[in-house]
């Protein structure tokens, strides 16, 4: 009889791209251990070594998967160093990757059930490269977990994990000051100002938005509400305020990037 866990899901987020064979090799390792598991590519186009970006993408994707899904994240500039490899259980999901802060958004938003350091070499490949722990440590560990290997078998408890600072909006009377957290493929500028915060403070819904030397009169509901090449603000699918340009790249047009300021005056 096939175990229910054998048919589980492993998602993948990396900065490997798809030109080389790194992603395919990791999948091969997983499928050799558990041929029944379902593999889902979230993205392999994280900016090289950008841990924050990987964490943000994970934050906006993992909740849409079934409970007990395994999320494998390999954006690992410290590979081969003393940084730890970890397995996290939180929010009815599992997360596997380097202990470099990539799970900081998860730590902030979910109750952490367990964290272990991956030390049991029984669940690694026999030879471990100093440059490809994604293949030799993380992929096989994820595969064995998907087959039902007990959480505690992978290693000892680990509590002092690495976390990076996540910028919070600053609020003062009539003003919300935020920053751009992420620039997506279309050049949309995704801020740290949530719709929940905005609705709570700007209860009348009226506001001005100061961004990149432009002042926008209000928040739109969709791109179609403005003309081509016009700058607009809207709450995107992530639930955060975004600055966009219809038909163009807002990051390039406004000369803004991660860390740029966005100010809402209500």
Coordinates of C-alpha atoms in Angstrom, one line a residue:
X1 CA 0.0 0.0 0.0
X2 CA 1.2 3.5 -0.9
X3 CA 1.5 5.8 2.1
X4 CA -0.4 9.0 1.9
X5 CA 2.8 11.0 2.6
X6 CA 4.5 9.3 -0.4
X7 CA 2.1 11.3 -2.6
X8 CA 3.0 14.6 -0.9
X9 CA 4.2 17.8 -2.4
X10 CA 7.6 19.4 -2.5
X11 CA 7.9 22.9 -3.8
X12 CA 11.2 24.4 -5.0
X13 CA 12.5 28.0 -4.8
X14 CA 16.1 28.6 -5.9
X15 CA 18.3 31.2 -7.6
X16 CA 19.7 28.6 -10.0
X17 CA 17.9 29.6 -13.1
X18 CA 17.1 27.0 -15.7
X19 CA 20.0 27.2 -18.1
X20 CA 22.2 24.9 -16.2
X21 CA 21.3 21.4 -14.8
X22 CA 21.2 22.2 -11.1
X23 CA 17.4 22.2 -10.7
X24 CA 17.0 19.0 -12.8
X25 CA 19.6 17.3 -10.8
X26 CA 17.9 18.1 -7.5
X27 CA 14.7 16.8 -8.9
X28 CA 16.4 13.6 -9.9
X29 CA 17.7 13.1 -6.4
X30 CA 14.3 13.6 -4.9
X31 CA 12.5 11.3 -7.4
X32 CA 15.1 8.5 -7.0
X33 CA 14.2 8.4 -3.3
X34 CA 10.5 9.0 -3.7
X35 CA 9.2 8.5 -7.3
X36 CA 5.6 9.3 -6.2
X37 CA 6.1 12.7 -4.8
X38 CA 4.8 15.7 -6.7
X39 CA 7.3 18.5 -7.5
X40 CA 6.2 22.0 -8.0
X41 CA 8.5 24.8 -9.2
X42 CA 7.6 28.1 -7.5
X43 CA 10.5 29.9 -9.1
X44 CA 14.2 29.4 -10.0
X45 CA 14.7 33.0 -11.0
X46 CA 15.4 34.6 -7.6
X47 CA 18.1 37.2 -8.0
X48 CA 21.4 35.5 -7.4
X49 CA 22.1 35.2 -3.6
X50 CA 19.2 37.4 -2.7
X51 CA 18.0 35.7 0.5
X52 CA 15.4 38.4 1.3
X53 CA 13.8 38.1 -2.1
X54 CA 13.6 34.3 -1.7
X55 CA 11.9 34.7 1.7
X56 CA 9.4 37.2 0.3
X57 CA 8.4 34.9 -2.6
X58 CA 8.0 32.0 -0.1
X59 CA 5.9 34.2 2.1
X60 CA 3.5 34.9 -0.8
X61 CA 3.2 31.3 -2.0
X62 CA 3.4 28.6 0.6
X63 CA -0.1 29.2 2.1
X64 CA -1.7 28.3 -1.2
X65 CA -0.5 24.7 -0.9
X66 CA -2.1 21.9 1.0
X67 CA -1.2 21.3 4.6
X68 CA 2.0 19.2 5.2
X69 CA 3.5 20.4 1.9
X70 CA 7.3 20.6 2.0
X71 CA 8.9 23.8 0.8
X72 CA 12.6 23.5 -0.3
X73 CA 14.4 26.8 -0.6
X74 CA 18.0 26.9 -1.8
X75 CA 19.3 30.4 -2.0
X76 CA 22.6 29.8 -0.2
X77 CA 25.5 32.2 -0.5
X78 CA 27.0 30.6 2.6
X79 CA 27.2 27.0 1.1
X80 CA 30.2 25.1 2.3
X81 CA 30.6 27.4 5.4
X82 CA 29.6 26.6 9.0
X83 CA 26.0 27.8 8.4
X84 CA 23.5 25.2 9.4
X85 CA 21.0 23.2 7.3
X86 CA 17.6 23.2 9.0
X87 CA 14.1 21.7 8.8
X88 CA 11.3 23.8 10.1
X89 CA 7.7 22.8 10.9
X90 CA 5.3 25.8 11.1
X91 CA 1.8 26.6 10.1
X92 CA 1.1 23.0 9.1
X93 CA 3.9 23.2 6.5
X94 CA 7.5 22.0 6.4
X95 CA 10.5 24.2 5.3
X96 CA 13.9 22.9 4.4
X97 CA 16.9 25.1 3.5
X98 CA 20.0 26.9 4.9
X99 CA 19.8 28.7 8.2
X100 CA 20.6 32.1 6.7
X101 CA 17.4 34.0 7.4
X102 CA 15.5 32.8 4.3
X103 CA 12.6 31.7 6.5
X104 CA 12.3 35.0 8.4
X105 CA 8.9 35.8 7.0
X106 CA 7.7 32.4 8.1
X107 CA 9.0 32.9 11.6
X108 CA 7.3 36.2 11.8
X109 CA 3.8 35.1 10.7
X110 CA 3.5 31.5 11.9
X111 CA 3.7 29.6 15.2
X112 CA 6.9 27.6 15.1
X113 CA 6.3 24.0 16.1
X114 CA 9.7 22.5 15.6
X115 CA 13.1 23.3 14.2
X116 CA 15.9 20.7 13.8
X117 CA 19.4 21.0 12.4
X118 CA 20.0 18.5 9.6
X119 CA 22.9 16.4 10.8
X120 CA 21.9 12.8 10.2
X121 CA 24.0 11.8 7.2
X122 CA 21.8 8.8 6.6
X123 CA 19.5 11.2 4.9
X124 CA 22.1 12.9 2.7
X125 CA 23.9 11.7 -0.4
X126 CA 27.0 9.7 0.3
X127 CA 29.3 12.4 -1.1
X128 CA 28.7 16.0 0.0
X129 CA 30.0 18.7 -2.3
X130 CA 31.1 22.0 -0.6
X131 CA 29.2 23.9 -3.4
X132 CA 26.0 22.1 -3.9
X133 CA 24.1 21.3 -0.7
X134 CA 20.9 21.7 -2.6
X135 CA 21.6 18.4 -4.3
X136 CA 23.5 16.6 -1.6
X137 CA 21.7 17.6 1.6
X138 CA 18.5 19.5 1.1
X139 CA 17.0 17.5 -1.8
X140 CA 17.5 14.0 -0.2
X141 CA 16.3 15.3 3.2
X142 CA 13.1 16.7 1.6
X143 CA 12.6 13.4 -0.2
X144 CA 12.9 11.3 2.9
X145 CA 10.6 13.6 4.8
X146 CA 8.0 13.1 2.0
X147 CA 8.2 9.4 2.5
X148 CA 7.3 9.8 6.2
X149 CA 10.7 9.8 8.0
X150 CA 10.1 11.1 11.5
X151 CA 11.0 14.8 11.9
X152 CA 13.3 14.1 14.9
X153 CA 15.4 11.5 12.9
X154 CA 17.0 14.3 10.9
X155 CA 18.9 15.9 13.8
X156 CA 18.7 17.7 17.1
X157 CA 16.5 20.6 18.1
X158 CA 17.7 24.0 16.9
X159 CA 16.2 27.2 18.4
X160 CA 18.7 30.1 17.8
X161 CA 18.0 30.4 14.1
X162 CA 19.1 33.3 11.9
X163 CA 16.5 36.0 11.2
X164 CA 16.8 39.1 9.1
X165 CA 15.1 42.4 9.9
X166 CA 11.8 42.9 8.0
X167 CA 11.2 46.7 7.5
X168 CA 7.9 47.8 9.1
X169 CA 5.9 50.8 7.9
X170 CA 6.3 53.9 10.1
X171 CA 3.1 55.7 11.0
X172 CA 2.5 59.2 12.3
X173 CA -0.5 61.5 12.3
X174 CA -1.9 61.3 8.8
X175 CA 1.1 59.6 7.2
X176 CA 2.3 56.1 6.5
X177 CA 5.9 55.8 5.4
X178 CA 6.8 52.5 3.7
X179 CA 9.5 51.0 1.5
X180 CA 9.7 48.8 -1.5
X181 CA 10.2 45.2 -0.5
X182 CA 10.2 43.6 -3.9
X183 CA 10.3 44.4 -7.6
X184 CA 8.5 41.7 -9.6
X185 CA 9.2 40.6 -13.2
X186 CA 7.0 43.4 -14.6
X187 CA 8.7 46.1 -12.7
X188 CA 5.9 46.6 -10.2
X189 CA 7.1 48.0 -6.9
X190 CA 5.6 46.0 -4.0
X191 CA 5.8 47.8 -0.6
X192 CA 5.5 46.8 3.0
X193 CA 2.2 48.8 3.5
X194 CA -0.5 46.3 3.8
X195 CA -4.1 46.9 2.8
X196 CA -5.1 45.9 6.4
X197 CA -3.0 48.7 7.8
X198 CA -4.2 51.2 5.3
X199 CA -7.9 50.5 5.9
X200 CA -7.4 50.7 9.6
X201 CA -5.7 54.1 9.5
X202 CA -7.2 55.8 6.4
X203 CA -10.8 54.8 7.2
X204 CA -12.3 57.3 4.7
X205 CA -10.2 55.7 2.0
X206 CA -9.0 59.1 0.7
X207 CA -5.3 59.6 0.3
X208 CA -2.4 60.9 -1.7
X209 CA 0.7 58.8 -2.5
X210 CA 4.1 60.3 -2.9
X211 CA 6.4 58.1 -4.9
X212 CA 9.4 58.7 -7.1
X213 CA 8.8 62.4 -7.4
X214 CA 5.1 61.9 -8.4
X215 CA 2.0 62.4 -6.3
X216 CA -0.9 60.0 -7.0
X217 CA -4.4 61.1 -6.1
X218 CA -5.9 57.8 -5.0
X219 CA -5.6 54.0 -5.0
X220 CA -7.0 52.2 -7.9
X221 CA -8.7 48.8 -8.0
X222 CA -7.1 47.6 -11.3
X223 CA -4.6 48.5 -14.0
X224 CA -7.4 49.2 -16.4
X225 CA -8.5 52.3 -14.5
X226 CA -5.7 54.4 -15.9
X227 CA -4.3 55.1 -19.4
X228 CA -1.3 53.5 -20.9
X229 CA 2.0 54.7 -19.4
X230 CA 0.3 56.2 -16.4
X231 CA 1.5 55.6 -12.9
X232 CA -0.9 54.1 -10.4
X233 CA -1.1 52.6 -6.9
X234 CA -3.2 49.6 -6.1
X235 CA -3.3 46.7 -3.6
X236 CA -2.0 43.7 -5.4
X237 CA -2.6 40.0 -5.0
X238 CA -0.1 39.9 -2.1
X239 CA -2.2 42.2 -0.1
X240 CA 0.3 45.0 -0.1
X241 CA 0.4 48.4 -1.8
X242 CA 2.0 48.3 -5.2
X243 CA 3.2 51.1 -7.5
X244 CA 2.8 50.2 -11.2
X245 CA 2.8 51.8 -14.6
X246 CA 0.3 50.5 -17.1
X247 CA 2.1 48.8 -19.9
X248 CA 5.6 49.8 -18.6
X249 CA 8.1 49.0 -15.9
X250 CA 7.5 51.2 -12.9
X251 CA 11.0 50.5 -11.4
X252 CA 12.7 51.8 -14.5
X253 CA 10.3 54.7 -15.1
X254 CA 10.4 56.0 -11.6
X255 CA 14.1 55.0 -11.0
X256 CA 13.1 53.1 -7.8
X257 CA 14.1 49.8 -6.4
X258 CA 14.1 47.8 -3.2
X259 CA 14.4 50.1 -0.3
X260 CA 12.9 53.1 -2.1
X261 CA 10.4 55.1 0.0
X262 CA 6.7 55.3 -0.5
X263 CA 4.6 57.8 1.5
X264 CA 0.8 57.6 1.9
X265 CA -0.8 60.8 3.1
X266 CA -4.4 60.4 4.3

